[in-house]
């Protein structure tokens, strides 16, 4: 017995050693740390807003997804506090069993009306929506067709499905049709696409996708993570913006951006939601969203609908920023949203630009592979409804100086 125990410990140690051996050579982050340009995991010591405190510095925030600027709104904070007082800090279980609150049901009902679908299901994260839904709505003998630049959560979701996985060149409708032409007419074919592409800021070509849907007997799912609170009537998203909500079979959204909370949802017809409610593993085997987060998302939904001027302000400051970056000679691609890519086209310079911007009091996000192709690296400049033109101008001037010094713009 003693010999067997020693042998077990030896084998266990040996296996752990193999795993450690595999990853000990991964030192890419340390390389950039040594150069003083490592841009990740910086601690914020204040509320998310247009200006934040980080590392003892007061800095302009152009790296947030809080498009509506609601993360520090006192009404949302108060709603979260009331939910804490009434329900406590957590639900201690999944929605499937003991973790459903009347608050969850209210949010789902109001979201369904807002989005324009029969029903919705709320998840604990937006990532788990795509991960779970795509694994369950299509299976063996079916097909998932994705845009090359779809979000990582879509990529991971399709990998979990038993459906055959196909893709087409970014926003290339001829290439999408080429793919669809090869597939059986009678098979289930799900086209999955971001409404707003999160790094480049451009929109999917939804009208053309819907035309192909009917031509080739497909279904369509749109990820509205960066569309809700930004596009459409009262911020209903890109599907509403194009007037095609009824033509889209599944609409996904998140609470972590315009809705000032955490979590996500899927909206669809009642039969599809009934299927997902009882089979989607990331829904029925995950603890339900906290009362505070649910109440915060619900209050944000109310404010977005009650204050259309908030979205108008977002677009006003976005138009100003787009114009100023173009005037100063930045390459911003095909963006049509508050997400403004400033192309660098060099991984090393992307990190350098991000670090120099931070030192100059401007927080931006570097975008490098695998989030983009190596030749398409960029820094991402994103707007909130609460940004002022004066703040944008400060950001433009700081980045103009840096980009010129680095030889990126003339």
Short mmCIF file of C-alpha atoms in Angstrom, two decimals:
data_model
loop_
_atom_site.label_atom_id
_atom_site.label_comp_id
_atom_site.label_asym_id
_atom_site.label_seq_id
_atom_site.Cartn_x
_atom_site.Cartn_y
_atom_site.Cartn_z
CA UNK A 1 0.00 0.00 0.00
CA UNK A 2 2.80 2.43 0.93
CA UNK A 3 4.56 1.69 -2.35
CA UNK A 4 1.35 2.37 -4.30
CA UNK A 5 0.86 5.72 -2.55
CA UNK A 6 4.43 6.76 -3.32
CA UNK A 7 3.98 5.68 -6.91
CA UNK A 8 0.74 7.70 -7.14
CA UNK A 9 2.48 10.82 -5.79
CA UNK A 10 5.35 10.34 -8.21
CA UNK A 11 3.01 10.03 -11.22
CA UNK A 12 0.97 13.03 -10.08
CA UNK A 13 4.11 15.15 -9.67
CA UNK A 14 5.38 14.00 -13.03
CA UNK A 15 2.14 14.99 -14.76
CA UNK A 16 2.11 18.38 -13.08
CA UNK A 17 5.70 18.84 -14.16
CA UNK A 18 4.78 18.15 -17.78
CA UNK A 19 2.07 20.81 -17.70
CA UNK A 20 4.37 23.34 -16.10
CA UNK A 21 7.05 22.49 -18.65
CA UNK A 22 4.65 23.30 -21.45
CA UNK A 23 3.93 26.85 -20.27
CA UNK A 24 7.15 27.97 -18.67
CA UNK A 25 8.42 29.27 -22.00
CA UNK A 26 5.40 31.57 -22.46
CA UNK A 27 7.00 34.94 -21.80
CA UNK A 28 5.38 37.21 -24.38
CA UNK A 29 3.73 39.42 -21.70
CA UNK A 30 7.02 39.66 -19.79
CA UNK A 31 8.72 40.94 -22.95
CA UNK A 32 6.40 43.94 -23.10
CA UNK A 33 6.58 44.44 -19.34
CA UNK A 34 10.37 44.73 -19.63
CA UNK A 35 9.92 47.35 -22.35
CA UNK A 36 7.51 49.32 -20.16
CA UNK A 37 4.64 49.10 -22.66
CA UNK A 38 2.50 46.28 -21.19
CA UNK A 39 -1.08 47.70 -21.38
CA UNK A 40 -3.28 45.19 -19.56
CA UNK A 41 -4.91 44.79 -16.13
CA UNK A 42 -4.43 48.38 -14.98
CA UNK A 43 -6.41 48.98 -11.79
CA UNK A 44 -9.09 51.68 -11.79
CA UNK A 45 -9.75 53.20 -8.37
CA UNK A 46 -12.88 55.21 -9.24
CA UNK A 47 -16.23 54.80 -10.97
CA UNK A 48 -16.22 54.13 -14.70
CA UNK A 49 -16.74 57.44 -16.47
CA UNK A 50 -15.24 59.77 -19.04
CA UNK A 51 -12.34 60.38 -16.63
CA UNK A 52 -11.05 57.83 -14.14
CA UNK A 53 -8.35 57.39 -11.52
CA UNK A 54 -5.64 54.83 -12.33
CA UNK A 55 -2.25 54.29 -10.71
CA UNK A 56 -2.52 57.65 -8.98
CA UNK A 57 -3.28 59.44 -12.24
CA UNK A 58 -6.46 61.15 -13.45
CA UNK A 59 -6.93 59.96 -17.02
CA UNK A 60 -9.34 60.39 -19.94
CA UNK A 61 -11.23 57.13 -20.56
CA UNK A 62 -11.64 56.25 -24.23
CA UNK A 63 -11.39 52.50 -23.69
CA UNK A 64 -14.83 51.79 -22.23
CA UNK A 65 -17.89 50.13 -23.77
CA UNK A 66 -20.27 52.19 -21.60
CA UNK A 67 -21.76 53.93 -24.64
CA UNK A 68 -24.72 55.41 -22.77
CA UNK A 69 -22.49 56.67 -19.94
CA UNK A 70 -24.75 55.10 -17.31
CA UNK A 71 -22.26 53.14 -15.19
CA UNK A 72 -22.14 55.78 -12.47
CA UNK A 73 -25.73 56.97 -12.73
CA UNK A 74 -27.17 57.43 -9.21
CA UNK A 75 -30.55 55.97 -10.23
CA UNK A 76 -28.93 52.71 -11.29
CA UNK A 77 -26.80 52.59 -8.17
CA UNK A 78 -29.90 53.13 -6.02
CA UNK A 79 -31.81 50.37 -7.86
CA UNK A 80 -28.93 47.96 -7.21
CA UNK A 81 -28.86 48.93 -3.51
CA UNK A 82 -32.59 48.30 -3.13
CA UNK A 83 -32.22 44.89 -4.74
CA UNK A 84 -29.40 44.05 -2.32
CA UNK A 85 -31.60 44.99 0.61
CA UNK A 86 -34.57 42.95 -0.64
CA UNK A 87 -32.92 39.86 -2.15
CA UNK A 88 -29.41 39.72 -0.68
CA UNK A 89 -26.15 39.37 -2.54
CA UNK A 90 -26.80 36.26 -4.64
CA UNK A 91 -29.27 33.57 -5.65
CA UNK A 92 -27.21 30.50 -4.66
CA UNK A 93 -28.37 28.44 -7.60
CA UNK A 94 -29.26 28.30 -11.26
CA UNK A 95 -32.33 29.77 -12.90
CA UNK A 96 -33.40 26.18 -13.60
CA UNK A 97 -33.79 25.38 -9.90
CA UNK A 98 -33.83 27.86 -7.01
CA UNK A 99 -32.20 30.88 -8.67
CA UNK A 100 -35.10 32.59 -10.44
CA UNK A 101 -36.32 35.87 -8.93
CA UNK A 102 -39.40 37.83 -9.92
CA UNK A 103 -36.84 40.49 -10.87
CA UNK A 104 -35.34 38.16 -13.52
CA UNK A 105 -38.79 37.53 -14.98
CA UNK A 106 -39.60 41.23 -15.08
CA UNK A 107 -36.37 42.02 -16.90
CA UNK A 108 -36.96 39.23 -19.42
CA UNK A 109 -40.51 40.42 -20.09
CA UNK A 110 -39.49 44.04 -20.58
CA UNK A 111 -36.53 43.09 -22.77
CA UNK A 112 -38.76 41.01 -25.05
CA UNK A 113 -41.04 44.01 -25.58
CA UNK A 114 -38.08 46.34 -26.08
CA UNK A 115 -36.29 44.10 -28.59
CA UNK A 116 -39.49 43.09 -30.37
CA UNK A 117 -39.45 39.33 -29.88
CA UNK A 118 -41.81 36.88 -28.14
CA UNK A 119 -39.54 36.07 -25.20
CA UNK A 120 -36.02 36.45 -23.82
CA UNK A 121 -33.76 34.47 -21.52
CA UNK A 122 -31.25 36.28 -19.28
CA UNK A 123 -27.80 34.78 -18.65
CA UNK A 124 -25.07 35.64 -16.16
CA UNK A 125 -22.67 36.88 -18.88
CA UNK A 126 -22.95 37.84 -22.51
CA UNK A 127 -20.17 35.39 -23.40
CA UNK A 128 -22.19 32.49 -21.99
CA UNK A 129 -25.17 33.46 -24.16
CA UNK A 130 -23.29 32.86 -27.40
CA UNK A 131 -21.38 29.93 -25.97
CA UNK A 132 -24.52 28.13 -24.82
CA UNK A 133 -27.07 29.10 -27.45
CA UNK A 134 -24.92 28.18 -30.46
CA UNK A 135 -24.11 24.82 -28.91
CA UNK A 136 -27.82 24.00 -28.63
CA UNK A 137 -29.76 25.58 -31.50
CA UNK A 138 -27.86 23.71 -34.22
CA UNK A 139 -26.40 20.22 -34.18
CA UNK A 140 -25.25 17.27 -36.26
CA UNK A 141 -26.23 17.67 -39.90
CA UNK A 142 -26.70 21.44 -39.52
CA UNK A 143 -24.42 24.32 -40.52
CA UNK A 144 -23.12 27.46 -38.76
CA UNK A 145 -21.82 30.19 -41.06
CA UNK A 146 -19.90 33.04 -39.40
CA UNK A 147 -18.23 36.27 -40.42
CA UNK A 148 -14.42 36.11 -40.16
CA UNK A 149 -14.45 38.86 -37.53
CA UNK A 150 -17.24 37.59 -35.28
CA UNK A 151 -16.61 37.91 -31.55
CA UNK A 152 -14.63 35.25 -29.66
CA UNK A 153 -17.78 34.14 -27.81
CA UNK A 154 -19.36 33.23 -31.17
CA UNK A 155 -16.22 31.35 -32.17
CA UNK A 156 -16.25 29.38 -28.91
CA UNK A 157 -19.98 28.73 -29.14
CA UNK A 158 -19.76 27.30 -32.62
CA UNK A 159 -16.87 25.07 -31.55
CA UNK A 160 -19.14 23.49 -28.92
CA UNK A 161 -21.79 22.67 -31.51
CA UNK A 162 -21.87 19.46 -33.51
CA UNK A 163 -22.87 21.47 -36.58
CA UNK A 164 -20.45 21.89 -39.44
CA UNK A 165 -18.61 25.21 -39.11
CA UNK A 166 -18.09 27.51 -42.08
CA UNK A 167 -17.08 31.15 -42.45
CA UNK A 168 -16.94 33.93 -44.99
CA UNK A 169 -14.69 36.93 -45.52
CA UNK A 170 -15.59 39.93 -43.40
CA UNK A 171 -18.73 41.65 -44.71
CA UNK A 172 -18.17 40.04 -48.11
CA UNK A 173 -21.65 39.10 -49.31
CA UNK A 174 -20.35 37.47 -52.49
CA UNK A 175 -18.23 35.16 -50.35
CA UNK A 176 -21.18 34.42 -48.06
CA UNK A 177 -23.28 33.49 -51.07
CA UNK A 178 -20.45 31.29 -52.37
CA UNK A 179 -20.56 29.36 -49.10
CA UNK A 180 -24.35 29.09 -49.06
CA UNK A 181 -24.45 27.80 -52.64
CA UNK A 182 -22.59 24.66 -51.56
CA UNK A 183 -25.05 23.72 -48.79
CA UNK A 184 -28.19 21.54 -48.99
CA UNK A 185 -31.37 23.59 -49.36
CA UNK A 186 -33.21 21.45 -46.82
CA UNK A 187 -30.49 21.59 -44.10
CA UNK A 188 -30.68 23.94 -41.13
CA UNK A 189 -28.22 26.76 -41.84
CA UNK A 190 -27.57 29.46 -39.24
CA UNK A 191 -25.77 32.65 -40.24
CA UNK A 192 -24.28 34.27 -37.11
CA UNK A 193 -22.96 37.82 -37.24
CA UNK A 194 -22.05 40.77 -35.03
CA UNK A 195 -24.39 43.72 -35.51
CA UNK A 196 -21.52 46.09 -34.76
CA UNK A 197 -18.02 44.66 -35.04
CA UNK A 198 -16.41 45.46 -31.71
CA UNK A 199 -12.88 46.30 -32.87
CA UNK A 200 -13.42 48.00 -36.24
CA UNK A 201 -16.77 49.68 -35.47
CA UNK A 202 -18.39 48.82 -38.80
CA UNK A 203 -21.87 47.30 -39.16
CA UNK A 204 -22.86 43.97 -40.62
CA UNK A 205 -24.60 44.13 -43.98
CA UNK A 206 -27.87 42.93 -42.52
CA UNK A 207 -30.19 43.81 -45.44
CA UNK A 208 -28.04 41.75 -47.81
CA UNK A 209 -27.77 38.91 -45.28
CA UNK A 210 -31.56 38.76 -44.99
CA UNK A 211 -31.87 38.61 -48.79
CA UNK A 212 -29.52 35.62 -48.77
CA UNK A 213 -31.45 34.11 -45.89
CA UNK A 214 -34.56 33.90 -48.05
CA UNK A 215 -32.70 32.87 -51.19
CA UNK A 216 -30.97 29.92 -49.51
CA UNK A 217 -33.48 29.00 -46.78
CA UNK A 218 -31.34 30.03 -43.79
CA UNK A 219 -31.82 31.37 -40.27
CA UNK A 220 -30.00 34.41 -38.86
CA UNK A 221 -28.62 35.28 -35.42
CA UNK A 222 -27.32 38.79 -34.68
CA UNK A 223 -25.07 39.68 -31.74
CA UNK A 224 -26.23 43.15 -30.59
CA UNK A 225 -23.64 43.55 -27.82
CA UNK A 226 -22.39 46.86 -29.27
CA UNK A 227 -25.66 47.85 -30.95
CA UNK A 228 -28.08 48.13 -28.05
CA UNK A 229 -28.17 51.63 -26.59
CA UNK A 230 -26.51 52.98 -29.73
CA UNK A 231 -28.54 52.16 -32.87
CA UNK A 232 -32.24 51.97 -33.65
CA UNK A 233 -35.30 53.47 -32.02
CA UNK A 234 -34.52 54.20 -28.35
CA UNK A 235 -31.35 52.15 -28.76
CA UNK A 236 -33.03 48.90 -29.78
CA UNK A 237 -30.03 47.90 -31.87
CA UNK A 238 -28.87 47.31 -35.42
CA UNK A 239 -31.75 44.97 -36.29
CA UNK A 240 -34.19 47.77 -35.47
CA UNK A 241 -31.97 50.34 -37.20
CA UNK A 242 -32.35 48.42 -40.46
CA UNK A 243 -36.05 47.67 -39.78
CA UNK A 244 -35.36 43.93 -39.89
CA UNK A 245 -36.08 42.70 -36.35
CA UNK A 246 -38.86 40.40 -37.57
CA UNK A 247 -36.51 38.85 -40.13
CA UNK A 248 -33.81 37.97 -37.58
CA UNK A 249 -34.43 34.65 -35.82
CA UNK A 250 -32.25 35.15 -32.73
CA UNK A 251 -31.05 38.43 -31.22
CA UNK A 252 -28.36 38.40 -28.54
CA UNK A 253 -27.39 41.30 -26.29
CA UNK A 254 -25.35 42.16 -23.21
CA UNK A 255 -25.82 44.26 -20.08
CA UNK A 256 -22.11 45.04 -19.65
CA UNK A 257 -21.97 47.88 -22.14
CA UNK A 258 -24.84 50.32 -22.64
CA UNK A 259 -26.84 48.76 -19.80
CA UNK A 260 -24.32 49.47 -17.04
CA UNK A 261 -24.32 46.01 -15.47
CA UNK A 262 -23.21 42.44 -16.19
CA UNK A 263 -25.05 39.63 -17.96
CA UNK A 264 -26.69 38.99 -21.29
CA UNK A 265 -29.79 37.71 -23.04
CA UNK A 266 -31.14 35.89 -26.07
CA UNK A 267 -34.42 36.96 -27.70
CA UNK A 268 -36.43 34.82 -30.09
CA UNK A 269 -39.79 33.17 -30.74
CA UNK A 270 -41.50 31.31 -27.89
CA UNK A 271 -40.75 27.81 -29.19
CA UNK A 272 -37.02 28.46 -29.57
CA UNK A 273 -36.84 30.04 -26.12
CA UNK A 274 -38.74 27.08 -24.65
CA UNK A 275 -36.10 24.74 -26.13
CA UNK A 276 -33.20 26.82 -24.82
CA UNK A 277 -34.78 27.29 -21.39
CA UNK A 278 -34.69 23.53 -20.85
CA UNK A 279 -31.54 22.49 -22.72
CA UNK A 280 -28.99 25.34 -22.84
CA UNK A 281 -26.16 24.23 -20.55
CA UNK A 282 -24.68 27.67 -19.83
CA UNK A 283 -28.16 28.75 -18.71
CA UNK A 284 -29.34 25.81 -16.62
CA UNK A 285 -25.94 24.93 -15.09
CA UNK A 286 -24.77 28.46 -14.21
CA UNK A 287 -25.72 30.41 -11.12
CA UNK A 288 -28.24 33.10 -11.98
CA UNK A 289 -27.31 36.75 -12.25
CA UNK A 290 -27.12 38.62 -8.94
CA UNK A 291 -30.08 40.69 -7.75
CA UNK A 292 -28.04 43.91 -7.85
CA UNK A 293 -26.83 43.30 -11.42
CA UNK A 294 -30.35 42.40 -12.57
CA UNK A 295 -31.87 45.50 -10.99
CA UNK A 296 -29.13 47.68 -12.48
CA UNK A 297 -29.79 46.34 -15.98
CA UNK A 298 -33.53 46.84 -15.55
CA UNK A 299 -33.12 50.46 -14.45
CA UNK A 300 -30.70 51.11 -17.31
CA UNK A 301 -33.29 49.74 -19.73
CA UNK A 302 -35.83 52.20 -18.34
CA UNK A 303 -33.46 55.17 -18.59
CA UNK A 304 -32.44 54.35 -22.17
CA UNK A 305 -36.09 54.43 -23.21
CA UNK A 306 -36.95 57.53 -21.18
CA UNK A 307 -33.99 59.64 -22.28
CA UNK A 308 -33.59 59.58 -26.08
CA UNK A 309 -31.44 62.69 -25.77
CA UNK A 310 -28.73 60.48 -24.26
CA UNK A 311 -28.33 58.57 -27.53
CA UNK A 312 -28.53 61.83 -29.49
CA UNK A 313 -25.65 63.15 -27.39
CA UNK A 314 -23.65 59.99 -28.05
CA UNK A 315 -24.04 60.46 -31.79
CA UNK A 316 -23.25 64.16 -31.62
CA UNK A 317 -19.92 63.57 -29.89
CA UNK A 318 -19.24 60.57 -32.15
CA UNK A 319 -19.68 62.66 -35.30
CA UNK A 320 -17.35 65.28 -33.84
CA UNK A 321 -14.66 62.68 -33.08
CA UNK A 322 -14.95 61.04 -36.50
CA UNK A 323 -14.57 64.39 -38.23
CA UNK A 324 -11.59 65.45 -36.14
CA UNK A 325 -9.68 62.20 -36.62
CA UNK A 326 -10.24 62.38 -40.37
CA UNK A 327 -9.12 66.01 -40.45
CA UNK A 328 -5.90 65.12 -38.62
CA UNK A 329 -5.04 62.35 -41.07
CA UNK A 330 -5.77 59.23 -38.99
CA UNK A 331 -6.77 56.04 -40.77
CA UNK A 332 -10.10 55.00 -39.24
CA UNK A 333 -11.37 52.39 -41.69
CA UNK A 334 -15.09 51.84 -42.29
CA UNK A 335 -16.41 52.55 -38.81
CA UNK A 336 -20.03 53.70 -38.57
CA UNK A 337 -20.28 53.74 -34.78
CA UNK A 338 -18.87 55.23 -31.55
CA UNK A 339 -16.06 52.68 -31.91
CA UNK A 340 -13.25 54.43 -33.78
CA UNK A 341 -10.27 52.29 -34.85
CA UNK A 342 -7.01 54.19 -35.26
CA UNK A 343 -4.89 51.92 -37.44
CA UNK A 344 -1.22 51.40 -36.59
CA UNK A 345 -0.39 48.32 -38.73
CA UNK A 346 2.42 47.18 -36.43
CA UNK A 347 2.18 45.11 -33.26
CA UNK A 348 5.17 46.68 -31.49
CA UNK A 349 4.10 50.24 -32.33
CA UNK A 350 0.56 49.47 -31.16
CA UNK A 351 1.87 48.75 -27.67
CA UNK A 352 4.15 51.79 -27.78
CA UNK A 353 1.30 54.08 -28.83
CA UNK A 354 -0.94 52.71 -26.07
CA UNK A 355 1.74 53.27 -23.43
CA UNK A 356 2.59 56.79 -24.62
CA UNK A 357 -1.11 57.68 -24.70
CA UNK A 358 -1.51 56.45 -21.13
CA UNK A 359 1.46 58.53 -20.05
CA UNK A 360 -0.19 61.52 -21.75
CA UNK A 361 -3.42 60.94 -19.81
CA UNK A 362 -5.44 59.10 -22.48
CA UNK A 363 -6.64 55.51 -22.00
CA UNK A 364 -7.17 53.56 -25.24
CA UNK A 365 -7.20 49.85 -26.03
CA UNK A 366 -4.59 48.06 -28.17
CA UNK A 367 -5.99 45.56 -30.68
CA UNK A 368 -3.52 42.90 -31.80
CA UNK A 369 -3.77 39.27 -33.03
CA UNK A 370 -5.85 37.19 -32.56
CA UNK A 371 -8.39 40.04 -32.34
CA UNK A 372 -7.21 41.21 -35.78
CA UNK A 373 -4.80 40.24 -38.54
CA UNK A 374 -1.12 41.09 -37.82
CA UNK A 375 -1.13 43.76 -40.52
CA UNK A 376 -4.31 45.38 -39.18
CA UNK A 377 -3.33 46.23 -35.60
CA UNK A 378 -4.96 49.33 -34.17
CA UNK A 379 -5.84 51.25 -31.05
CA UNK A 380 -9.53 51.48 -30.23
CA UNK A 381 -11.00 54.87 -29.28
CA UNK A 382 -14.59 54.56 -27.98
CA UNK A 383 -17.12 57.23 -27.07
CA UNK A 384 -19.75 57.59 -24.34
CA UNK A 385 -22.79 59.83 -24.32
CA UNK A 386 -21.19 61.70 -21.42
CA UNK A 387 -18.00 62.64 -23.27
CA UNK A 388 -17.66 66.30 -24.20
CA UNK A 389 -16.17 67.71 -27.38
CA UNK A 390 -13.46 69.31 -25.22
CA UNK A 391 -12.47 65.89 -23.86
CA UNK A 392 -12.43 64.42 -27.34
CA UNK A 393 -10.25 67.25 -28.59
CA UNK A 394 -7.76 66.64 -25.79
CA UNK A 395 -7.64 63.01 -26.82
CA UNK A 396 -7.23 63.84 -30.52
CA UNK A 397 -4.38 66.27 -29.85
CA UNK A 398 -2.51 63.86 -27.57
CA UNK A 399 -2.83 61.00 -30.06
CA UNK A 400 -1.94 63.22 -33.01
CA UNK A 401 1.39 64.09 -31.35
CA UNK A 402 2.14 60.43 -30.59
CA UNK A 403 1.16 59.11 -34.03
CA UNK A 404 3.34 61.75 -35.71
CA UNK A 405 6.32 60.98 -33.47
CA UNK A 406 5.95 57.28 -34.33
CA UNK A 407 5.72 57.99 -38.04
CA UNK A 408 2.22 56.57 -38.34
CA UNK A 409 0.62 59.74 -39.71
CA UNK A 410 2.24 62.73 -41.38
#
